[in-house]
Amino acid sequence: MEIIVCIKQVVAGDRVKIDPRTYSLVRSAESSHINPFDLFALDMAVQLRKKYAGSITALTMGPKISEEVLWEALSLGADRAILLSDPRCAASDTLATSYVLGMGIRKIGRFDLILCGMRTTDGDTGQVGPQLAEELNLPHIGNVEKVEGERGLLRIERLTDGFREILEVSLPALLTVSPRRTVRLASLIEIQDAFTRCSIESWNLEDLKADPAKAGISGSGTWVEGLTPLTQEKSCVLIEGDPRQQAKSLLKKLIERNLLS
Amino acid sequence: MDLTLSIQQRQIRRMARQFAKTELAPIAKEIDEEGRFPWEAVEKMGALNFFGMQAPRRYGGAELDSISYCLVIEEISRLCASMGLMLAVHNSVVVFPLNQFGSDEQKAKFLPPLASGEKIGAFCLTEPNAGSDAMAIESTAIRDGDSYIVNANKIFVTNGGVADTLIVFVSVNPEDVKKGFSAILVERGTPGFEVGLLENNCGMRANPVTSIVLTDCRVPRTNLLGREGDGFKVAMAALDTGRIGIAAQAVGIAQGALDVSLKYAKERIQFRVPLARHQAIQMMLADMGTMVEAARLLTLKAAHVRDQGGDLSGPSAMAKLFAGRTASKVASMGVQIHGGYGYSKDYPIERYFRDARVTEIYEGTNEIQQIVIARELLKGGED
Ligand SMILES: Cc1cc2nc3c(=O)[nH]c(=O)nc-3n(C[C@H](O)[C@H](O)[C@@H](O)COP(=O)(O)OP(=O)(O)OC[C@H]3O[C@@H](n4cnc5c(N)ncnc54)[C@H](O)[C@@H]3O)c2cc1C
Ligand SMILES: Cc1cc2nc3c(=O)[nH]c(=O)nc-3n(C[C@H](O)[C@H](O)[C@H](O)COP(=O)(O)OP(=O)(O)OC[C@H]3O[C@@H](n4cnc5c(N)ncnc54)[C@H](O)[C@@H]3O)c2cc1C
């Protein structure tokens, strides 16, 4: 089975810095890491390859430093890694991102399955998977837990609102993978091997024969108009007195705040 | 001169950091308090190749460069110094000298289980009457046919309570200890092998540092590491390398102490503002950060010298001296920033304070490092 896993480099939650003019994220190697949801997709790909053979290509669109997440994917078992990188892709929204990823996948050519994470920890729209399926005109199933079968039809299991849903889908298809599984770390030997065995291919818009007007800001249907940081005010109130009095005044405070009636 | 880490080194650091955060941070306090060796985490470290970081691939090692090795030790020690110590000793004063001085048969037999973490290593030099003065050892190995009969009383053995493969320093010539100074491999379970008392140390309490007593232990002659009389060479090569690992450990402890102090300084309110808004606290934090960075650079420099095959003694002694002092000083300043809470077991800084101190003592005290450094400086020619 030929599998493509889409991987995004995200900015660590506590290190988010926003460019005050463009409202886009400021990235650095130190403050970025692989989108944790994409690790579940990669793990599913590795399990499928174990069972049905084939190969795994990790694909990301991003600036040069996104190479780091591709190295991580290679350490965790990807066979090939491709970086779609072009200054004209900067500030892409999900539509433009899906277009560029789609063009990358067209250039890769042969594939059976595309796996995406459910969402990301920074942009967090959850749109890229489904939009990419539309871009490539592929069937799409979200929140997938389990996959079986190889040729023709795949049997898919997913959990939705208390139901276990069993679906069948024809290949090629795109799945977004449920985060309900544990991810492992690459061992030192796996990391060392990735660096001796592999390299990263980098493609720009010309390589993709992509239309620059459909990428980056010009290809985006949405843009960020304004951004205001929210601060959460927390305060600590100490309740005095013996336990009985404390319980009484706690009850009173909870009722005052409409938390109990 | 390039002071940036390679992508590969950053990936390794990221992985170690992630491991320490998910597997060691949640248990660090508990295993310190209970003096428990966390086998569950040890097994996972084995799977990640932490027990054979620099060993050759054919024996199951990962063949890391020394800088990557330091990064792993730093990240582990940053959250759990006891495990940093366990790995530093295992990798740099057991696996390394075994690979450097061992015969092909010894390497084939001992290295694979050590590199996989199935077996744990220990380094036994110190005795009741021989600390800084290694030549004062009283342990002996007397030839008897194809064996040595080993008698030894070793103390302060890191990993002692759990070690399977031990490098023991002995003299094969009781008349002339110096001439007979030798290193021999002893396996746990050999008749006459006994794990002695657990040292009741103030820090590093999750590491079972014990004494090891060998009474008429019959050890095959083929277990001698190097030749008779090579012991000093083995010990010095191991310690020159080991000191870089201890320096990295000290950097990790210092960084960990700084991490928790920064967090506390932002949380604790006094005079209606967080401590971090008081300039006196900022100055302490600035000094701590600067010292940590200086210690790290000196440590990575020593690691770089090692990878380039340069003369290690001076650089590794300087790194260990400076990093050990930094760990103690930074942890102590961290306690100060925490005020009374810094003296309480409710906050992790007291553990850093206890763990830090010994990095100025083991694998050569500060004073021994100073002797080494001064000797190197004085023997240098003029430019
Ligand atoms: C502050 C801010 C506000 C934003 N607001 C909007 C907005 O309102 N509308 C909008 O369209 N965009 C918005 N964006 C941009 C958007 O978040 C990303 O730039 C877009 O490229 C990816 O969307 P996502 O992170 O939400 O991914 P999701 O759709 O949450 O990602 C799902 C999966 O798609 C794959 N994927 C996503 N991105 C990539 C990639 N670059 N390379 C490879 N695989 C990928 C991964 O498998 C991922 O798990 C905003 C960005 C910022 C910083
Ligand atoms: C937690 C822990 C783990 C350890 N792990 C190991 C281990 O795995 N294997 C092992 O073999 N040992 C181990 N040790 C022992 C450690 O290496 C020794 O404690 C150290 O070498 C110092 O020896 P000593 O304690 O006998 O002190 P001493 O040598 O008695 O020194 C006492 C003081 O005198 C100073 N001093 C001594 N000689 C001189 C001199 N010539 N000039 C100036 N000052 C001098 C010292 O610097 C020190 O300040 C460990 C110790 C601890 C606490």
mmCIF file with all atom_site columns, N, CA, C and O and ligand atoms in Angstrom, chain B residues 123-126 131-132 155-158 201 209 358 361-365 367-368 371, ligand 2:
data_model
loop_
_atom_site.group_PDB
_atom_site.id
_atom_site.type_symbol
_atom_site.label_atom_id
_atom_site.label_alt_id
_atom_site.label_comp_id
_atom_site.label_asym_id
_atom_site.label_entity_id
_atom_site.label_seq_id
_atom_site.pdbx_PDB_ins_code
_atom_site.Cartn_x
_atom_site.Cartn_y
_atom_site.Cartn_z
_atom_site.occupancy
_atom_site.B_iso_or_equiv
_atom_site.pdbx_formal_charge
_atom_site.auth_seq_id
_atom_site.auth_comp_id
_atom_site.auth_asym_id
_atom_site.auth_atom_id
_atom_site.pdbx_PDB_model_num
ATOM   1   N N   . PHE B 1 123 ? 31.047 0.920  38.135 1.00 0.00 ? 123 PHE B N   1
ATOM   2   C CA  . PHE B 1 123 ? 32.480 1.236  38.103 1.00 0.00 ? 123 PHE B CA  1
ATOM   3   C C   . PHE B 1 123 ? 32.949 1.302  39.549 1.00 0.00 ? 123 PHE B C   1
ATOM   4   O O   . PHE B 1 123 ? 32.480 2.147  40.321 1.00 0.00 ? 123 PHE B O   1
ATOM   5   N N   . CYS B 1 124 ? 33.831 0.379  39.939 1.00 0.00 ? 124 CYS B N   1
ATOM   6   C CA  . CYS B 1 124 ? 34.168 0.262  41.359 1.00 0.00 ? 124 CYS B CA  1
ATOM   7   C C   . CYS B 1 124 ? 35.636 0.604  41.593 1.00 0.00 ? 124 CYS B C   1
ATOM   8   O O   . CYS B 1 124 ? 36.507 -0.256 41.447 1.00 0.00 ? 124 CYS B O   1
ATOM   9   N N   . LEU B 1 125 ? 35.868 1.847  41.977 1.00 0.00 ? 125 LEU B N   1
ATOM   10  C CA  . LEU B 1 125 ? 37.224 2.285  42.274 1.00 0.00 ? 125 LEU B CA  1
ATOM   11  C C   . LEU B 1 125 ? 37.350 2.628  43.764 1.00 0.00 ? 125 LEU B C   1
ATOM   12  O O   . LEU B 1 125 ? 38.238 2.128  44.460 1.00 0.00 ? 125 LEU B O   1
ATOM   13  N N   . THR B 1 126 ? 36.435 3.442  44.268 1.00 0.00 ? 126 THR B N   1
ATOM   14  C CA  . THR B 1 126 ? 36.547 3.976  45.624 1.00 0.00 ? 126 THR B CA  1
ATOM   15  C C   . THR B 1 126 ? 36.477 2.881  46.698 1.00 0.00 ? 126 THR B C   1
ATOM   16  O O   . THR B 1 126 ? 35.700 1.935  46.595 1.00 0.00 ? 126 THR B O   1
ATOM   17  N N   . GLY B 1 131 ? 40.035 7.202  48.134 1.00 0.00 ? 131 GLY B N   1
ATOM   18  C CA  . GLY B 1 131 ? 39.057 8.027  47.430 1.00 0.00 ? 131 GLY B CA  1
ATOM   19  C C   . GLY B 1 131 ? 39.790 8.776  46.332 1.00 0.00 ? 131 GLY B C   1
ATOM   20  O O   . GLY B 1 131 ? 40.046 8.241  45.251 1.00 0.00 ? 131 GLY B O   1
ATOM   21  N N   . SER B 1 132 ? 40.177 10.000 46.646 1.00 0.00 ? 132 SER B N   1
ATOM   22  C CA  . SER B 1 132 ? 40.951 10.787 45.678 1.00 0.00 ? 132 SER B CA  1
ATOM   23  C C   . SER B 1 132 ? 42.263 10.085 45.345 1.00 0.00 ? 132 SER B C   1
ATOM   24  O O   . SER B 1 132 ? 42.771 10.174 44.233 1.00 0.00 ? 132 SER B O   1
ATOM   25  N N   . ILE B 1 155 ? 33.231 0.928  47.947 1.00 0.00 ? 155 ILE B N   1
ATOM   26  C CA  . ILE B 1 155 ? 32.107 1.692  48.495 1.00 0.00 ? 155 ILE B CA  1
ATOM   27  C C   . ILE B 1 155 ? 31.652 2.750  47.497 1.00 0.00 ? 155 ILE B C   1
ATOM   28  O O   . ILE B 1 155 ? 32.327 3.008  46.513 1.00 0.00 ? 155 ILE B O   1
ATOM   29  N N   . PHE B 1 156 ? 30.512 3.338  47.801 1.00 0.00 ? 156 PHE B N   1
ATOM   30  C CA  . PHE B 1 156 ? 29.950 4.385  46.935 1.00 0.00 ? 156 PHE B CA  1
ATOM   31  C C   . PHE B 1 156 ? 29.861 3.930  45.480 1.00 0.00 ? 156 PHE B C   1
ATOM   32  O O   . PHE B 1 156 ? 30.268 4.657  44.576 1.00 0.00 ? 156 PHE B O   1
ATOM   33  N N   . VAL B 1 157 ? 29.363 2.723  45.267 1.00 0.00 ? 157 VAL B N   1
ATOM   34  C CA  . VAL B 1 157 ? 29.258 2.234  43.893 1.00 0.00 ? 157 VAL B CA  1
ATOM   35  C C   . VAL B 1 157 ? 27.898 2.645  43.318 1.00 0.00 ? 157 VAL B C   1
ATOM   36  O O   . VAL B 1 157 ? 26.859 2.126  43.731 1.00 0.00 ? 157 VAL B O   1
ATOM   37  N N   . THR B 1 158 ? 27.938 3.601  42.387 1.00 0.00 ? 158 THR B N   1
ATOM   38  C CA  . THR B 1 158 ? 26.712 4.004  41.684 1.00 0.00 ? 158 THR B CA  1
ATOM   39  C C   . THR B 1 158 ? 26.141 2.792  40.958 1.00 0.00 ? 158 THR B C   1
ATOM   40  O O   . THR B 1 158 ? 26.907 2.009  40.379 1.00 0.00 ? 158 THR B O   1
ATOM   41  N N   . ASN B 1 201 ? 22.587 8.403  51.129 1.00 0.00 ? 201 ASN B N   1
ATOM   42  C CA  . ASN B 1 201 ? 23.043 9.688  50.599 1.00 0.00 ? 201 ASN B CA  1
ATOM   43  C C   . ASN B 1 201 ? 21.974 10.760 50.720 1.00 0.00 ? 201 ASN B C   1
ATOM   44  O O   . ASN B 1 201 ? 20.784 10.460 50.751 1.00 0.00 ? 201 ASN B O   1
ATOM   45  N N   . VAL B 1 209 ? 23.126 3.486  45.241 1.00 0.00 ? 209 VAL B N   1
ATOM   46  C CA  . VAL B 1 209 ? 24.574 3.572  45.457 1.00 0.00 ? 209 VAL B CA  1
ATOM   47  C C   . VAL B 1 209 ? 24.894 2.713  46.685 1.00 0.00 ? 209 VAL B C   1
ATOM   48  O O   . VAL B 1 209 ? 24.386 2.971  47.771 1.00 0.00 ? 209 VAL B O   1
ATOM   49  N N   . VAL B 1 358 ? 26.668 16.700 44.785 1.00 0.00 ? 358 VAL B N   1
ATOM   50  C CA  . VAL B 1 358 ? 27.621 15.605 44.587 1.00 0.00 ? 358 VAL B CA  1
ATOM   51  C C   . VAL B 1 358 ? 28.369 15.718 43.252 1.00 0.00 ? 358 VAL B C   1
ATOM   52  O O   . VAL B 1 358 ? 29.404 15.101 43.059 1.00 0.00 ? 358 VAL B O   1
ATOM   53  N N   . ILE B 1 361 ? 31.782 16.320 43.691 1.00 0.00 ? 361 ILE B N   1
ATOM   54  C CA  . ILE B 1 361 ? 32.532 15.325 44.467 1.00 0.00 ? 361 ILE B CA  1
ATOM   55  C C   . ILE B 1 361 ? 32.907 14.095 43.647 1.00 0.00 ? 361 ILE B C   1
ATOM   56  O O   . ILE B 1 361 ? 34.084 13.715 43.598 1.00 0.00 ? 361 ILE B O   1
ATOM   57  N N   . TYR B 1 362 ? 31.903 13.465 43.002 1.00 0.00 ? 362 TYR B N   1
ATOM   58  C CA  . TYR B 1 362 ? 32.269 12.185 42.367 1.00 0.00 ? 362 TYR B CA  1
ATOM   59  C C   . TYR B 1 362 ? 32.979 12.338 41.020 1.00 0.00 ? 362 TYR B C   1
ATOM   60  O O   . TYR B 1 362 ? 32.986 13.401 40.436 1.00 0.00 ? 362 TYR B O   1
ATOM   61  N N   . GLU B 1 363 ? 33.558 11.242 40.601 1.00 0.00 ? 363 GLU B N   1
ATOM   62  C CA  . GLU B 1 363 ? 34.453 11.223 39.430 1.00 0.00 ? 363 GLU B CA  1
ATOM   63  C C   . GLU B 1 363 ? 35.528 12.302 39.550 1.00 0.00 ? 363 GLU B C   1
ATOM   64  O O   . GLU B 1 363 ? 35.920 12.948 38.583 1.00 0.00 ? 363 GLU B O   1
ATOM   65  N N   . GLY B 1 364 ? 36.029 12.444 40.771 1.00 0.00 ? 364 GLY B N   1
ATOM   66  C CA  . GLY B 1 364 ? 37.073 13.431 41.049 1.00 0.00 ? 364 GLY B CA  1
ATOM   67  C C   . GLY B 1 364 ? 36.474 14.692 41.639 1.00 0.00 ? 364 GLY B C   1
ATOM   68  O O   . GLY B 1 364 ? 35.640 15.333 41.017 1.00 0.00 ? 364 GLY B O   1
ATOM   69  N N   . THR B 1 365 ? 36.914 15.031 42.868 1.00 0.00 ? 365 THR B N   1
ATOM   70  C CA  . THR B 1 365 ? 36.399 16.236 43.530 1.00 0.00 ? 365 THR B CA  1
ATOM   71  C C   . THR B 1 365 ? 36.874 17.478 42.774 1.00 0.00 ? 365 THR B C   1
ATOM   72  O O   . THR B 1 365 ? 37.764 17.412 41.920 1.00 0.00 ? 365 THR B O   1
ATOM   73  N N   . GLU B 1 367 ? 38.778 19.669 43.827 1.00 0.00 ? 367 GLU B N   1
ATOM   74  C CA  . GLU B 1 367 ? 40.215 19.869 44.060 1.00 0.00 ? 367 GLU B CA  1
ATOM   75  C C   . GLU B 1 367 ? 41.036 18.975 43.139 1.00 0.00 ? 367 GLU B C   1
ATOM   76  O O   . GLU B 1 367 ? 42.096 19.387 42.651 1.00 0.00 ? 367 GLU B O   1
ATOM   77  N N   . ILE B 1 368 ? 40.530 17.763 42.892 1.00 0.00 ? 368 ILE B N   1
ATOM   78  C CA  . ILE B 1 368 ? 41.248 16.872 41.967 1.00 0.00 ? 368 ILE B CA  1
ATOM   79  C C   . ILE B 1 368 ? 41.186 17.452 40.545 1.00 0.00 ? 368 ILE B C   1
ATOM   80  O O   . ILE B 1 368 ? 42.172 17.430 39.807 1.00 0.00 ? 368 ILE B O   1
ATOM   81  N N   . ILE B 1 371 ? 43.748 20.078 40.313 1.00 0.00 ? 371 ILE B N   1
ATOM   82  C CA  . ILE B 1 371 ? 45.100 19.519 40.171 1.00 0.00 ? 371 ILE B CA  1
ATOM   83  C C   . ILE B 1 371 ? 45.356 19.165 38.708 1.00 0.00 ? 371 ILE B C   1
ATOM   84  O O   . ILE B 1 371 ? 46.405 19.496 38.141 1.00 0.00 ? 371 ILE B O   1
HETATM 85  C C1  . LIG C 2 .   ? 26.609 9.511  45.203 1.00 0.00 ? 2   LIG C C1  1
HETATM 86  C C2  . LIG C 2 .   ? 28.012 9.028  44.994 1.00 0.00 ? 2   LIG C C2  1
HETATM 87  C C3  . LIG C 2 .   ? 28.262 8.157  43.960 1.00 0.00 ? 2   LIG C C3  1
HETATM 88  C C4  . LIG C 2 .   ? 29.558 7.681  43.737 1.00 0.00 ? 2   LIG C C4  1
HETATM 89  N N1  . LIG C 2 .   ? 29.771 6.770  42.749 1.00 0.00 ? 2   LIG C N1  1
HETATM 90  C C5  . LIG C 2 .   ? 30.995 6.186  42.632 1.00 0.00 ? 2   LIG C C5  1
HETATM 91  C C6  . LIG C 2 .   ? 31.215 5.119  41.714 1.00 0.00 ? 2   LIG C C6  1
HETATM 92  O O1  . LIG C 2 .   ? 30.297 4.728  40.973 1.00 0.00 ? 2   LIG C O1  1
HETATM 93  N N2  . LIG C 2 .   ? 32.404 4.516  41.673 1.00 0.00 ? 2   LIG C N2  1
HETATM 94  C C7  . LIG C 2 .   ? 33.433 4.919  42.480 1.00 0.00 ? 2   LIG C C7  1
HETATM 95  O O2  . LIG C 2 .   ? 34.507 4.346  42.391 1.00 0.00 ? 2   LIG C O2  1
HETATM 96  N N3  . LIG C 2 .   ? 33.274 5.945  43.355 1.00 0.00 ? 2   LIG C N3  1
HETATM 97  C C8  . LIG C 2 .   ? 32.081 6.581  43.457 1.00 0.00 ? 2   LIG C C8  1
HETATM 98  N N4  . LIG C 2 .   ? 31.880 7.599  44.365 1.00 0.00 ? 2   LIG C N4  1
HETATM 99  C C9  . LIG C 2 .   ? 32.985 7.993  45.209 1.00 0.00 ? 2   LIG C C9  1
HETATM 100 C C10 . LIG C 2 .   ? 33.607 9.341  44.836 1.00 0.00 ? 2   LIG C C10 1
HETATM 101 O O3  . LIG C 2 .   ? 34.206 9.251  43.571 1.00 0.00 ? 2   LIG C O3  1
HETATM 102 C C11 . LIG C 2 .   ? 34.560 9.746  45.944 1.00 0.00 ? 2   LIG C C11 1
HETATM 103 O O4  . LIG C 2 .   ? 33.762 10.104 47.038 1.00 0.00 ? 2   LIG C O4  1
HETATM 104 C C12 . LIG C 2 .   ? 35.475 10.884 45.530 1.00 0.00 ? 2   LIG C C12 1
HETATM 105 O O5  . LIG C 2 .   ? 36.397 10.455 44.581 1.00 0.00 ? 2   LIG C O5  1
HETATM 106 C C13 . LIG C 2 .   ? 36.219 11.474 46.708 1.00 0.00 ? 2   LIG C C13 1
HETATM 107 O O6  . LIG C 2 .   ? 36.817 10.500 47.492 1.00 0.00 ? 2   LIG C O6  1
HETATM 108 P P1  . LIG C 2 .   ? 36.577 10.476 49.088 1.00 0.00 ? 2   LIG C P1  1
HETATM 109 O O7  . LIG C 2 .   ? 35.144 10.521 49.310 1.00 0.00 ? 2   LIG C O7  1
HETATM 110 O O8  . LIG C 2 .   ? 37.325 9.363  49.641 1.00 0.00 ? 2   LIG C O8  1
HETATM 111 O O9  . LIG C 2 .   ? 37.193 11.849 49.584 1.00 0.00 ? 2   LIG C O9  1
HETATM 112 P P2  . LIG C 2 .   ? 38.714 12.160 49.988 1.00 0.00 ? 2   LIG C P2  1
HETATM 113 O O10 . LIG C 2 .   ? 39.614 11.684 48.910 1.00 0.00 ? 2   LIG C O10 1
HETATM 114 O O11 . LIG C 2 .   ? 38.935 11.712 51.351 1.00 0.00 ? 2   LIG C O11 1
HETATM 115 O O12 . LIG C 2 .   ? 38.709 13.732 49.952 1.00 0.00 ? 2   LIG C O12 1
HETATM 116 C C14 . LIG C 2 .   ? 38.235 14.567 51.033 1.00 0.00 ? 2   LIG C C14 1
HETATM 117 C C15 . LIG C 2 .   ? 38.554 16.011 50.697 1.00 0.00 ? 2   LIG C C15 1
HETATM 118 O O13 . LIG C 2 .   ? 39.966 16.180 50.580 1.00 0.00 ? 2   LIG C O13 1
HETATM 119 C C16 . LIG C 2 .   ? 40.297 16.710 49.327 1.00 0.00 ? 2   LIG C C16 1
HETATM 120 N N5  . LIG C 2 .   ? 41.575 16.165 48.875 1.00 0.00 ? 2   LIG C N5  1
HETATM 121 C C17 . LIG C 2 .   ? 41.953 14.859 48.837 1.00 0.00 ? 2   LIG C C17 1
HETATM 122 N N6  . LIG C 2 .   ? 43.198 14.757 48.341 1.00 0.00 ? 2   LIG C N6  1
HETATM 123 C C18 . LIG C 2 .   ? 43.614 15.999 48.028 1.00 0.00 ? 2   LIG C C18 1
HETATM 124 C C19 . LIG C 2 .   ? 44.792 16.554 47.458 1.00 0.00 ? 2   LIG C C19 1
HETATM 125 N N7  . LIG C 2 .   ? 45.809 15.783 47.065 1.00 0.00 ? 2   LIG C N7  1
HETATM 126 N N8  . LIG C 2 .   ? 44.873 17.884 47.308 1.00 0.00 ? 2   LIG C N8  1
HETATM 127 C C20 . LIG C 2 .   ? 43.853 18.682 47.663 1.00 0.00 ? 2   LIG C C20 1
HETATM 128 N N9  . LIG C 2 .   ? 42.693 18.226 48.194 1.00 0.00 ? 2   LIG C N9  1
HETATM 129 C C21 . LIG C 2 .   ? 42.577 16.906 48.377 1.00 0.00 ? 2   LIG C C21 1
HETATM 130 C C22 . LIG C 2 .   ? 39.163 16.305 48.432 1.00 0.00 ? 2   LIG C C22 1
HETATM 131 O O14 . LIG C 2 .   ? 39.054 17.165 47.273 1.00 0.00 ? 2   LIG C O14 1
HETATM 132 C C23 . LIG C 2 .   ? 37.983 16.456 49.351 1.00 0.00 ? 2   LIG C C23 1
HETATM 133 O O15 . LIG C 2 .   ? 37.621 17.805 49.429 1.00 0.00 ? 2   LIG C O15 1
HETATM 134 C C24 . LIG C 2 .   ? 30.620 8.116  44.570 1.00 0.00 ? 2   LIG C C24 1
HETATM 135 C C25 . LIG C 2 .   ? 30.346 9.024  45.591 1.00 0.00 ? 2   LIG C C25 1
HETATM 136 C C26 . LIG C 2 .   ? 29.062 9.479  45.825 1.00 0.00 ? 2   LIG C C26 1
HETATM 137 C C27 . LIG C 2 .   ? 28.811 10.414 46.943 1.00 0.00 ? 2   LIG C C27 1
#
